[in-house]
Amino acid sequence: MKVMKFGGSSVMDAEKIRNVVSIIKTEAGKTDVAVVLSAMKGITDDLINCAKLAEKGDDDYKKALAGISKREKTTFIELIGSDNEKEAFESLESMLHDLGEILLGVKMVKECSTRSLDLISSFGERMNNTVAAAYMRSIGVDAEYVDARELVLTDSTYGAAKVNYKESYKRIKERIDSIKGIAMITGFIGANKEGVTTTLGRNGSDFTASIIAAATDSSVVEIWTDVDGVLSADPRCVNKAYVIPEISYQEAMELSYFGAEVIHPYTMIPAVDRDIPILIKNTLNPSAPGTIIARNIKGHDNPITGIASIKDVALINVEGSGMIGTPGIASKVFGALAESGINVIMISQASSEHSISFVFRKIQAERALDALNRELGGEVESKRIEKFVIREDLEIISAIGDNMVGTPGIAGRIFSALGDAGISILSIAQGSSERSVSFVIEKKHRDKALNTVHDAFLS
Ligand code: ADP
Ligand code: ASP
Ligand code: MG
């Protein structure tokens, strides 16, 4: 069996859905397949936007909701017509009705918890899989809508729920085994043990596909998207970026962690566990070979494999003479940040022990400063630590590759290339795996920095 996942850009309208279904049909003639679909491109953003407007008490949420409703129903009618698959159309209408009621509730109480937001976000995948499964049946392909909330058991960390693999695998196997035709499974969503809807994080449908593949012992999980594979850099910033034919799980994990959104970083977790290769394919160019992500891959001679970047980050530098030889400051800093729910993306400490800097999402800047002032205010007052200075509008860039392990001098070459290009670096960190070197620059230098490193190593 194989699992095929199609992302939002591949299923964004009726024509794209037709194309995807023809790809599924071809594969289903050769082997058993289970399918995972995302919401149509933009729908999850629209749903979140509706929730935010309703929370503010802004009636404009109704316009946004009408837009979602129109897009979903038009797609249904374009694909299936209005006389066919009546039950599925009613189910679509009932979801849109429920969504309206939930948003009205949010507007009334002027509050949208992360729990409500997960429920609201879940409609995109539910509606899209309902439509696609109905379309498949209407053209004679045996397909069944499957709501992943019945399969993927998670904890209650809304917005980034953690998966209970053991129980989920059991439920998935049982359910998929019982389905005769093609299962059309909602990506991105799950439920906690009380049955409350959760989501696995933005872009999480890739992860769902990998969970399904592991549970069913599939021979491959295919992630179908709108580019020819994993590229050496984000093609929107680097013209010369090229497709990497094969890449290791670790490299893919690092690249996606550092911003290559072509695959969600967690996708690699179930795949590594069961040694299932991941194949990235292009729905607009299905005959292209794509990229294989696997354990044993053919290597290459470049010192690095790819580069990626994370935007909208901020940096805080904690420094002061009181830090030298004083154990426990780092633990206070990171303890306080963790308590406030701040996700630290990158850490670097000067070898003089005189300063630690760390990088996190810019939207968490205020919360980060509050946490530090609460925990280390005393040290600042006694001048053991200097006042916290925050720098915003930054970008993390990361060069990644298995060939960096044990090869000296690569970081030096990266930084001298950047120096020659006149780009100053605010902080540097190397992953202890030696598979990545990351550095922080001002956002305005992003494209130049990416192209400089790409030209120096990957052309
Ligand atoms: P989907 O809707 O299929 O989930 P995404 O938009 O999440 O697709 O991911 C695909 C996009 O990721 C591509 O269109 C590309 O612009 C972007 N991208 C960023 N970095 C990379 C990279 N290194 N390789 C390939 N694509 C990348
Ligand atoms: N629809 C969700 C999102 O936009 C999940 C996904 O597309 O993978 O984040
Ligand atoms: Mg995606």
CSV table of C-alpha atoms and ligand atoms in Angstrom, one decimal:
chain,number,residue,atom,x,y,z
A,1,MET,CA,0.0,0.0,0.0
A,2,LYS,CA,1.0,3.6,-0.4
A,3,VAL,CA,-0.2,6.9,1.0
A,4,MET,CA,-0.6,9.9,-1.3
A,5,LYS,CA,-0.9,13.4,0.2
A,6,PHE,CA,-2.0,16.4,-1.8
A,7,GLY,CA,-1.3,19.9,-0.4
A,8,GLY,CA,-3.6,23.0,-0.6
A,9,SER,CA,-2.1,24.3,-3.9
A,10,SER,CA,-2.7,21.0,-5.6
A,11,VAL,CA,-6.4,21.0,-4.6
A,12,MET,CA,-7.2,24.7,-4.8
A,13,ASP,CA,-10.1,24.5,-7.3
A,14,ALA,CA,-12.2,22.1,-9.3
A,15,GLU,CA,-9.7,21.8,-12.1
A,16,LYS,CA,-6.9,21.0,-9.8
A,17,ILE,CA,-9.0,18.4,-7.9
A,18,ARG,CA,-9.8,16.7,-11.3
A,19,ASN,CA,-6.1,16.6,-12.0
A,20,VAL,CA,-5.3,15.1,-8.6
A,21,VAL,CA,-8.0,12.5,-8.9
A,22,SER,CA,-6.6,11.4,-12.3
A,23,ILE,CA,-3.2,10.9,-10.6
A,24,ILE,CA,-4.9,8.9,-7.8
A,25,LYS,CA,-6.8,6.8,-10.3
A,26,THR,CA,-3.6,5.9,-12.2
A,27,GLU,CA,-1.8,4.8,-9.0
A,28,ALA,CA,-4.9,3.0,-7.6
A,29,GLY,CA,-4.8,0.8,-10.7
A,30,LYS,CA,-1.3,-0.4,-9.6
A,31,THR,CA,-1.5,-0.7,-5.8
A,32,ASP,CA,-3.7,0.0,-2.8
A,33,VAL,CA,-3.7,3.6,-1.9
A,34,ALA,CA,-4.9,5.8,0.9
A,35,VAL,CA,-5.2,9.5,0.2
A,36,VAL,CA,-4.7,12.5,2.6
A,37,LEU,CA,-5.9,15.9,1.4
A,38,SER,CA,-5.3,19.4,2.8
A,39,ALA,CA,-7.9,22.1,2.7
A,40,MET,CA,-8.0,24.1,-0.5
A,41,LYS,CA,-5.2,26.7,-0.6
A,42,GLY,CA,-6.1,29.7,1.4
A,43,ILE,CA,-9.1,28.2,3.2
A,44,THR,CA,-7.3,27.6,6.5
A,45,ASP,CA,-6.1,31.2,6.5
A,46,ASP,CA,-9.6,32.4,5.7
A,47,LEU,CA,-11.1,30.3,8.5
A,48,ILE,CA,-8.6,31.7,11.0
A,49,ASN,CA,-9.3,35.2,9.7
A,50,CYS,CA,-13.1,34.7,10.2
A,51,ALA,CA,-12.4,33.6,13.8
A,52,LYS,CA,-10.2,36.7,14.5
A,53,LEU,CA,-12.8,39.0,13.1
A,54,ALA,CA,-15.6,37.3,15.0
A,55,GLU,CA,-13.6,37.5,18.2
A,56,LYS,CA,-13.3,41.3,17.7
A,57,GLY,CA,-17.0,41.5,17.3
A,58,ASP,CA,-16.5,42.6,13.7
A,59,ASP,CA,-19.4,41.5,11.4
A,60,ASP,CA,-17.1,41.4,8.5
A,61,TYR,CA,-16.5,37.8,9.5
A,62,LYS,CA,-19.8,37.0,7.7
A,63,LYS,CA,-18.4,38.3,4.4
A,64,ALA,CA,-15.3,36.1,4.8
A,65,LEU,CA,-17.5,33.2,5.7
A,66,ALA,CA,-19.7,33.8,2.6
A,67,GLY,CA,-16.5,33.7,0.5
A,68,ILE,CA,-15.5,30.3,2.0
A,69,SER,CA,-19.0,29.0,1.5
A,70,LYS,CA,-19.1,30.1,-2.1
A,71,ARG,CA,-15.8,28.6,-3.0
A,72,GLU,CA,-16.7,25.2,-1.4
A,73,LYS,CA,-20.1,25.0,-3.0
A,74,THR,CA,-19.0,26.2,-6.4
A,75,THR,CA,-16.2,23.6,-6.4
A,76,PHE,CA,-18.7,20.9,-5.5
A,77,ILE,CA,-21.2,21.9,-8.3
A,78,GLU,CA,-18.4,22.3,-10.9
A,79,LEU,CA,-17.2,18.9,-10.1
A,80,ILE,CA,-20.3,17.0,-9.4
A,81,GLY,CA,-23.4,19.0,-10.5
A,82,SER,CA,-26.3,19.6,-8.2
A,83,ASP,CA,-28.2,16.4,-8.8
A,84,ASN,CA,-25.5,13.9,-7.8
A,85,GLU,CA,-24.1,12.9,-4.4
A,86,LYS,CA,-27.0,14.7,-2.6
A,87,GLU,CA,-25.9,13.3,0.8
A,88,ALA,CA,-22.4,14.7,0.4
A,89,PHE,CA,-23.8,18.1,-0.6
A,90,GLU,CA,-26.0,18.1,2.5
A,91,SER,CA,-23.0,17.2,4.6
A,92,LEU,CA,-21.1,20.2,3.1
A,93,GLU,CA,-24.1,22.5,3.8
A,94,SER,CA,-24.4,21.2,7.3
A,95,MET,CA,-20.7,21.8,8.0
A,96,LEU,CA,-21.0,25.4,6.7
A,97,HIS,CA,-24.1,25.9,8.9
A,98,ASP,CA,-22.2,24.6,12.0
A,99,LEU,CA,-19.3,26.8,11.1
A,100,GLY,CA,-21.6,29.8,11.0
A,101,GLU,CA,-23.1,28.9,14.4
A,102,ILE,CA,-19.6,28.5,16.0
A,103,LEU,CA,-18.5,31.9,14.6
A,104,LEU,CA,-21.6,33.5,15.9
A,105,GLY,CA,-20.8,32.1,19.3
A,106,VAL,CA,-17.3,33.5,19.1
A,107,LYS,CA,-18.7,36.9,18.2
A,108,MET,CA,-21.2,36.8,21.0
A,109,VAL,CA,-18.6,36.0,23.7
A,110,LYS,CA,-15.9,38.0,21.9
A,111,GLU,CA,-13.5,35.3,22.7
A,112,CYS,CA,-11.8,32.6,20.6
A,113,SER,CA,-9.8,30.1,22.6
A,114,THR,CA,-7.1,28.0,20.9
A,115,ARG,CA,-9.5,25.1,21.4
A,116,SER,CA,-12.2,26.9,19.4
A,117,LEU,CA,-9.7,28.0,16.8
A,118,ASP,CA,-8.7,24.3,16.2
A,119,LEU,CA,-12.3,23.4,15.7
A,120,ILE,CA,-12.8,26.3,13.3
A,121,SER,CA,-9.6,25.5,11.4
A,122,SER,CA,-10.7,21.8,11.0
A,123,PHE,CA,-13.5,22.7,8.6
A,124,GLY,CA,-11.1,23.2,5.6
A,125,GLU,CA,-9.9,19.6,5.5
A,126,ARG,CA,-13.3,18.2,6.3
A,127,MET,CA,-15.1,20.1,3.6
A,128,ASN,CA,-12.4,19.4,0.9
A,129,ASN,CA,-12.2,15.7,1.5
A,130,THR,CA,-16.0,15.5,1.5
A,131,VAL,CA,-16.1,17.2,-1.9
A,132,ALA,CA,-13.2,15.1,-3.4
A,133,ALA,CA,-14.6,11.8,-2.2
A,134,ALA,CA,-18.0,12.6,-3.6
A,135,TYR,CA,-16.4,13.6,-6.9
A,136,MET,CA,-14.6,10.3,-7.1
A,137,ARG,CA,-17.7,8.3,-6.5
A,138,SER,CA,-19.6,10.4,-9.1
A,139,ILE,CA,-17.1,9.3,-11.7
A,140,GLY,CA,-17.3,5.7,-10.6
A,141,VAL,CA,-14.3,5.5,-8.3
A,142,ASP,CA,-15.1,3.8,-5.0
A,143,ALA,CA,-14.0,6.4,-2.4
A,144,GLU,CA,-14.9,7.0,1.3
A,145,TYR,CA,-14.6,10.1,3.3
A,146,VAL,CA,-12.6,9.5,6.5
A,147,ASP,CA,-12.5,12.0,9.4
A,148,ALA,CA,-9.0,11.8,11.0
A,149,ARG,CA,-10.5,12.9,14.3
A,150,GLU,CA,-11.6,9.3,14.7
A,151,LEU,CA,-8.1,8.0,14.0
A,152,VAL,CA,-5.5,10.4,15.2
A,153,LEU,CA,-5.5,10.6,19.0
A,154,THR,CA,-3.7,13.6,20.4
A,155,ASP,CA,-3.2,15.4,23.7
A,156,SER,CA,-4.9,18.8,24.2
A,157,THR,CA,-2.1,21.1,23.1
A,158,TYR,CA,-4.4,23.0,20.7
A,159,GLY,CA,-2.6,24.4,17.6
A,160,ALA,CA,0.2,21.9,18.0
A,161,ALA,CA,-1.2,18.7,19.4
A,162,LYS,CA,1.1,15.8,20.3
A,163,VAL,CA,0.2,12.5,18.8
A,164,ASN,CA,-0.4,9.3,20.8
A,165,TYR,CA,1.2,7.0,18.1
A,166,LYS,CA,0.4,3.7,19.6
A,167,GLU,CA,-3.4,4.2,19.9
A,168,SER,CA,-3.5,6.1,16.6
A,169,TYR,CA,-1.8,3.4,14.7
A,170,LYS,CA,-4.2,0.8,16.1
A,171,ARG,CA,-7.3,2.9,15.1
A,172,ILE,CA,-5.9,3.7,11.7
A,173,LYS,CA,-5.0,0.1,10.8
A,174,GLU,CA,-8.5,-1.2,11.9
A,175,ARG,CA,-10.3,1.5,10.0
A,176,ILE,CA,-8.3,1.4,6.8
A,177,ASP,CA,-8.4,-2.4,6.7
A,178,SER,CA,-12.2,-2.2,6.8
A,179,ILE,CA,-12.4,0.2,3.8
A,180,LYS,CA,-12.9,-1.4,0.4
A,181,GLY,CA,-12.3,1.6,-1.8
A,182,ILE,CA,-10.0,4.5,-1.5
A,183,ALA,CA,-9.9,6.3,1.9
A,184,MET,CA,-10.0,10.1,1.5
A,185,ILE,CA,-8.6,11.2,4.9
A,186,THR,CA,-8.6,14.7,6.3
A,187,GLY,CA,-5.0,15.9,7.0
A,188,PHE,CA,-4.0,18.3,9.8
A,189,ILE,CA,-6.6,17.3,12.4
A,190,GLY,CA,-7.0,14.9,15.3
A,191,ALA,CA,-8.9,14.7,18.5
A,192,ASN,CA,-8.1,14.3,22.2
A,193,LYS,CA,-9.4,11.5,24.3
A,194,GLU,CA,-12.6,13.3,25.0
A,195,GLY,CA,-13.1,13.6,21.3
A,196,VAL,CA,-12.4,17.4,21.2
A,197,THR,CA,-11.0,18.5,17.9
A,198,THR,CA,-7.2,19.4,17.7
A,199,THR,CA,-4.8,20.3,15.0
A,200,LEU,CA,-1.2,19.2,14.4
A,201,GLY,CA,0.1,22.6,13.5
A,202,ARG,CA,0.1,24.6,10.3
A,203,ASN,CA,1.2,22.6,7.3
A,204,GLY,CA,0.4,19.5,9.3
A,205,SER,CA,-1.2,17.4,6.6
A,206,ASP,CA,2.2,16.0,5.6
A,207,PHE,CA,2.6,14.7,9.1
A,208,THR,CA,-0.9,13.1,9.0
A,209,ALA,CA,0.1,11.3,5.8
A,210,SER,CA,3.2,9.9,7.4
A,211,ILE,CA,1.3,8.7,10.5
A,212,ILE,CA,-1.1,6.9,8.2
A,213,ALA,CA,1.8,5.3,6.2
A,214,ALA,CA,3.5,4.1,9.4
A,215,ALA,CA,0.2,2.7,10.8
A,216,THR,CA,-0.5,0.7,7.6
A,217,ASP,CA,3.1,-0.3,7.0
A,218,SER,CA,3.0,1.4,3.6
A,219,SER,CA,5.9,1.0,1.2
A,220,VAL,CA,6.1,4.8,0.6
A,221,VAL,CA,4.5,8.1,1.5
A,222,GLU,CA,4.1,10.5,-1.4
A,223,ILE,CA,3.8,14.2,-0.7
A,224,TRP,CA,2.4,15.8,-3.8
A,225,THR,CA,2.9,19.6,-4.1
A,226,ASP,CA,3.5,22.4,-6.6
A,227,VAL,CA,7.3,22.1,-7.0
A,228,ASP,CA,9.4,19.3,-8.5
A,229,GLY,CA,10.8,18.1,-5.1
A,230,VAL,CA,12.9,19.4,-2.3
A,231,LEU,CA,15.1,22.1,-3.8
A,232,SER,CA,18.5,23.3,-2.8
A,233,ALA,CA,16.9,26.6,-1.6
A,234,ASP,CA,13.5,28.3,-1.6
A,235,PRO,CA,12.8,28.8,-5.3
A,236,ARG,CA,11.0,32.1,-4.6
A,237,CYS,CA,14.3,33.6,-3.3
A,238,VAL,CA,17.0,31.7,-5.2
A,239,ASN,CA,16.6,31.5,-9.0
A,240,LYS,CA,19.3,28.9,-9.4
A,241,ALA,CA,17.8,26.5,-6.8
A,242,TYR,CA,17.6,22.9,-8.2
A,243,VAL,CA,15.9,19.7,-7.3
A,244,ILE,CA,17.8,17.5,-4.9
A,245,PRO,CA,17.2,13.9,-6.1
A,246,GLU,CA,17.8,12.2,-2.8
A,247,ILE,CA,18.1,13.5,0.7
A,248,SER,CA,18.4,11.9,4.1
A,249,TYR,CA,15.7,12.0,6.8
A,250,GLN,CA,18.0,14.1,9.0
A,251,GLU,CA,18.7,16.6,6.2
A,252,ALA,CA,15.1,16.9,5.4
A,253,MET,CA,14.2,17.4,9.0
A,254,GLU,CA,16.8,20.2,9.4
A,255,LEU,CA,15.8,21.9,6.1
A,256,SER,CA,12.1,21.9,7.0
A,257,TYR,CA,12.8,22.9,10.6
A,258,PHE,CA,14.7,25.9,9.3
A,259,GLY,CA,12.0,27.0,7.0
A,260,ALA,CA,11.7,24.9,3.8
A,261,GLU,CA,7.9,24.5,4.0
A,262,VAL,CA,7.8,21.9,1.2
A,263,ILE,CA,7.6,19.3,4.0
A,264,HIS,CA,6.5,19.6,7.6
A,265,PRO,CA,9.4,18.6,9.9
A,266,TYR,CA,7.4,16.1,11.9
A,267,THR,CA,6.7,14.1,8.7
A,268,MET,CA,10.0,12.4,9.1
A,269,ILE,CA,9.2,11.1,12.6
A,270,PRO,CA,6.8,8.2,11.8
A,271,ALA,CA,8.7,7.5,8.5
A,272,VAL,CA,12.1,7.1,10.2
A,273,ASP,CA,10.5,4.9,12.8
A,274,ARG,CA,9.2,2.4,10.3
A,275,ASP,CA,11.9,3.1,7.6
A,276,ILE,CA,9.3,4.3,5.1
A,277,PRO,CA,10.7,6.4,2.2
A,278,ILE,CA,9.0,9.8,1.5
A,279,LEU,CA,8.7,10.8,-2.1
A,280,ILE,CA,8.1,14.5,-2.9
A,281,LYS,CA,6.2,14.9,-6.3
A,282,ASN,CA,4.8,17.7,-8.4
A,283,THR,CA,1.1,17.5,-9.3
A,284,LEU,CA,1.7,19.9,-12.2
A,285,ASN,CA,4.6,17.7,-13.5
A,286,PRO,CA,3.9,14.1,-12.4
A,287,SER,CA,6.5,12.6,-14.7
A,288,ALA,CA,9.3,14.4,-12.9
A,289,PRO,CA,11.2,12.0,-10.7
A,290,GLY,CA,10.8,14.1,-7.5
A,291,THR,CA,12.9,13.8,-4.4
A,292,ILE,CA,13.3,10.7,-2.3
A,293,ILE,CA,13.8,11.2,1.5
A,294,ALA,CA,15.2,8.0,3.0
A,295,ARG,CA,17.8,6.5,5.3
A,296,ASN,CA,20.2,5.2,2.8
A,297,ILE,CA,20.7,7.6,0.0
A,298,LYS,CA,23.2,8.2,-2.8
A,299,GLY,CA,25.4,11.0,-1.5
A,300,HIS,CA,26.8,13.9,-3.5
A,301,ASP,CA,30.1,15.9,-3.4
A,302,ASN,CA,28.9,19.3,-2.3
A,303,PRO,CA,29.9,20.2,1.2
A,304,ILE,CA,26.3,21.3,1.9
A,305,THR,CA,23.0,20.0,0.6
A,306,GLY,CA,20.7,22.9,0.9
A,307,ILE,CA,19.9,26.2,2.6
A,308,ALA,CA,16.7,27.4,4.2
A,309,SER,CA,15.6,30.4,6.2
A,310,ILE,CA,13.1,31.5,8.8
A,311,LYS,CA,11.5,34.9,8.6
A,312,ASP,CA,10.0,37.2,11.2
A,313,VAL,CA,12.3,36.3,14.1
A,314,ALA,CA,13.8,38.4,16.9
A,315,LEU,CA,16.9,38.1,18.9
A,316,ILE,CA,17.6,38.9,22.6
A,317,ASN,CA,21.1,39.0,23.9
A,318,VAL,CA,21.6,38.4,27.6
A,319,GLU,CA,25.0,39.7,28.6
A,320,GLY,CA,27.0,41.0,31.5
A,321,SER,CA,30.1,40.5,33.5
A,322,GLY,CA,28.1,38.8,36.2
A,323,MET,CA,27.5,35.9,34.0
A,324,ILE,CA,31.1,34.7,33.8
A,325,GLY,CA,31.6,31.6,35.8
A,326,THR,CA,28.1,31.9,37.3
A,327,PRO,CA,26.3,28.7,36.7
A,328,GLY,CA,22.5,28.8,36.4
A,329,ILE,CA,21.9,31.9,34.3
A,330,ALA,CA,21.2,29.9,31.2
A,331,SER,CA,18.8,27.7,33.0
A,332,LYS,CA,17.0,30.7,34.5
A,333,VAL,CA,16.7,32.3,31.0
A,334,PHE,CA,15.4,29.2,29.2
A,335,GLY,CA,13.3,28.1,32.2
A,336,ALA,CA,11.5,31.5,32.2
A,337,LEU,CA,11.0,31.4,28.4
A,338,ALA,CA,9.7,27.8,28.5
A,339,GLU,CA,7.2,28.7,31.3
A,340,SER,CA,5.9,31.5,29.1
A,341,GLY,CA,5.5,29.2,26.1
A,342,ILE,CA,8.2,30.7,24.0
A,343,ASN,CA,9.7,28.4,21.5
A,344,VAL,CA,13.4,29.1,21.2
A,345,ILE,CA,14.6,28.4,17.6
A,346,MET,CA,18.3,29.0,18.0
A,347,ILE,CA,20.7,29.6,20.9
A,348,SER,CA,24.3,30.7,20.8
A,349,GLN,CA,26.7,31.4,23.7
A,350,ALA,CA,30.0,33.3,23.4
A,351,SER,CA,32.9,31.2,24.5
A,352,SER,CA,33.8,33.9,27.0
A,353,GLU,CA,30.5,33.0,28.7
A,354,HIS,CA,29.9,36.8,28.7
A,355,SER,CA,26.7,36.5,26.6
A,356,ILE,CA,24.0,34.2,25.5
A,357,SER,CA,21.7,35.1,22.6
A,358,PHE,CA,18.6,33.3,21.5
A,359,VAL,CA,16.2,33.7,18.6
A,360,PHE,CA,12.4,33.2,18.6
A,361,ARG,CA,9.4,34.3,16.6
A,362,LYS,CA,8.9,38.0,16.5
A,363,ILE,CA,5.3,37.9,17.6
A,364,GLN,CA,6.5,36.5,20.9
A,365,ALA,CA,8.8,39.4,21.6
A,366,GLU,CA,6.8,41.1,24.3
A,367,ARG,CA,6.1,37.9,26.1
A,368,ALA,CA,9.8,37.0,26.0
A,369,LEU,CA,10.9,40.3,27.5
A,370,ASP,CA,8.3,40.0,30.2
A,371,ALA,CA,9.5,36.6,31.1
A,372,LEU,CA,13.1,37.7,31.3
A,373,ASN,CA,12.3,40.7,33.4
A,374,ARG,CA,10.3,38.7,35.8
A,375,GLU,CA,13.0,36.0,36.2
A,376,LEU,CA,16.2,38.1,36.0
A,377,GLY,CA,15.0,41.6,37.0
A,378,GLY,CA,17.1,41.3,40.2
A,379,GLU,CA,20.3,40.5,38.3
A,380,VAL,CA,19.7,43.5,36.0
A,381,GLU,CA,19.1,45.8,38.9
A,382,SER,CA,22.3,44.7,40.6
A,383,LYS,CA,24.1,45.2,37.2
A,384,ARG,CA,25.2,41.6,37.0
A,385,ILE,CA,23.4,41.5,33.7
A,386,GLU,CA,22.9,44.4,31.3
A,387,LYS,CA,19.4,45.5,30.3
A,388,PHE,CA,17.8,43.2,27.8
A,389,VAL,CA,18.1,44.5,24.2
A,390,ILE,CA,15.8,43.0,21.6
A,391,ARG,CA,16.5,43.1,17.9
A,392,GLU,CA,13.6,42.6,15.5
A,393,ASP,CA,13.1,42.1,11.8
A,394,LEU,CA,15.7,39.4,11.5
A,395,GLU,CA,16.0,36.2,9.6
A,396,ILE,CA,17.7,33.0,10.4
A,397,ILE,CA,19.5,31.3,7.6
A,398,SER,CA,20.7,27.7,7.8
A,399,ALA,CA,23.1,25.7,5.7
A,400,ILE,CA,22.4,22.0,5.9
A,401,GLY,CA,24.1,18.8,4.8
A,402,ASP,CA,25.3,15.4,6.0
A,403,ASN,CA,28.6,16.1,4.3
A,404,MET,CA,29.3,18.8,6.9
A,405,VAL,CA,29.7,16.2,9.6
A,406,GLY,CA,33.4,16.0,10.4
A,407,THR,CA,34.4,18.3,7.5
A,408,PRO,CA,36.3,21.3,8.9
A,409,GLY,CA,36.3,24.8,7.4
A,410,ILE,CA,32.8,25.0,6.0
A,411,ALA,CA,31.5,27.5,8.4
A,412,GLY,CA,34.6,29.6,7.7
A,413,ARG,CA,33.9,29.5,4.0
A,414,ILE,CA,30.2,30.5,4.5
A,415,PHE,CA,31.1,33.5,6.6
A,416,SER,CA,33.9,34.7,4.4
A,417,ALA,CA,31.5,34.6,1.4
A,418,LEU,CA,29.0,36.6,3.4
A,419,GLY,CA,31.7,39.0,4.5
A,420,ASP,CA,32.7,39.6,0.9
A,421,ALA,CA,29.1,40.4,0.1
A,422,GLY,CA,29.0,43.0,2.9
A,423,ILE,CA,26.5,41.1,5.0
A,424,SER,CA,27.0,41.3,8.7
A,425,ILE,CA,26.1,38.4,11.0
A,426,LEU,CA,24.5,39.0,14.4
A,427,SER,CA,24.7,35.5,15.8
A,428,ILE,CA,25.9,32.0,14.8
A,429,ALA,CA,25.1,28.5,15.9
A,430,GLN,CA,26.0,25.1,14.9
A,431,GLY,CA,23.8,22.1,15.5
A,432,SER,CA,25.5,19.6,17.7
A,433,SER,CA,24.8,17.0,14.9
A,434,GLU,CA,27.2,19.1,12.8
A,435,ARG,CA,24.6,18.9,10.1
A,436,SER,CA,23.7,22.5,10.1
A,437,VAL,CA,25.3,26.0,10.5
A,438,SER,CA,22.8,28.7,11.2
A,439,PHE,CA,23.2,32.4,11.5
A,440,VAL,CA,21.1,35.5,12.0
A,441,ILE,CA,21.1,38.5,9.7
A,442,GLU,CA,18.9,41.5,9.1
A,443,LYS,CA,15.8,40.6,7.2
A,444,LYS,CA,16.7,43.1,4.4
A,445,HIS,CA,19.7,41.0,3.5
A,446,ARG,CA,17.9,37.7,3.2
A,447,ASP,CA,17.8,37.2,-0.6
A,448,LYS,CA,21.4,38.4,-1.0
A,449,ALA,CA,22.6,36.1,1.8
A,450,LEU,CA,20.7,33.0,0.4
A,451,ASN,CA,22.0,33.7,-3.1
A,452,THR,CA,25.6,34.3,-1.8
A,453,VAL,CA,25.7,31.0,0.0
A,454,HIS,CA,24.0,29.2,-2.9
A,455,ASP,CA,26.5,30.6,-5.4
A,456,ALA,CA,29.4,29.7,-3.1
A,457,PHE,CA,28.4,26.1,-2.5
A,458,LEU,CA,25.7,24.9,-4.7
A,459,SER,CA,26.1,26.2,-8.2
B,1,ADP,P1,1.5,22.3,-0.2
B,1,ADP,O1,0.3,23.2,-0.4
B,1,ADP,O2,1.6,21.3,-1.3
B,1,ADP,O3,1.5,21.8,1.2
B,1,ADP,P2,3.5,24.2,0.5
B,1,ADP,O4,3.2,25.6,0.1
B,1,ADP,O5,3.3,23.9,2.0
B,1,ADP,O6,2.7,23.2,-0.4
B,1,ADP,O7,5.0,23.9,0.2
B,1,ADP,C1,5.5,24.0,-1.2
B,1,ADP,C2,6.2,25.3,-1.3
B,1,ADP,O8,7.4,25.3,-0.5
B,1,ADP,C3,6.8,25.5,-2.7
B,1,ADP,O9,5.8,26.1,-3.6
B,1,ADP,C4,8.0,26.4,-2.5
B,1,ADP,O10,7.7,27.8,-2.8
B,1,ADP,C5,8.2,26.3,-1.0
B,1,ADP,N1,9.6,26.0,-0.6
B,1,ADP,C6,10.4,26.6,0.3
B,1,ADP,N2,11.6,26.1,0.4
B,1,ADP,C7,11.6,25.0,-0.5
B,1,ADP,C8,12.6,24.1,-0.8
B,1,ADP,N3,13.8,24.0,-0.3
B,1,ADP,N4,12.2,23.1,-1.8
B,1,ADP,C9,11.0,23.1,-2.3
B,1,ADP,N5,10.1,24.0,-2.0
B,1,ADP,C10,10.3,25.0,-1.1
B,2,ASP,N1,-4.6,23.3,5.8
B,2,ASP,C1,-3.6,23.3,6.9
B,2,ASP,C2,-2.7,24.6,6.7
B,2,ASP,O1,-3.0,25.4,5.8
B,2,ASP,C3,-2.7,22.1,6.9
B,2,ASP,C4,-2.0,21.8,5.6
B,2,ASP,O2,-2.2,22.4,4.5
B,2,ASP,O3,-1.1,20.9,5.6
B,2,ASP,O4,-1.9,24.8,7.5
B,3,MG,MG,2.4,22.2,3.0
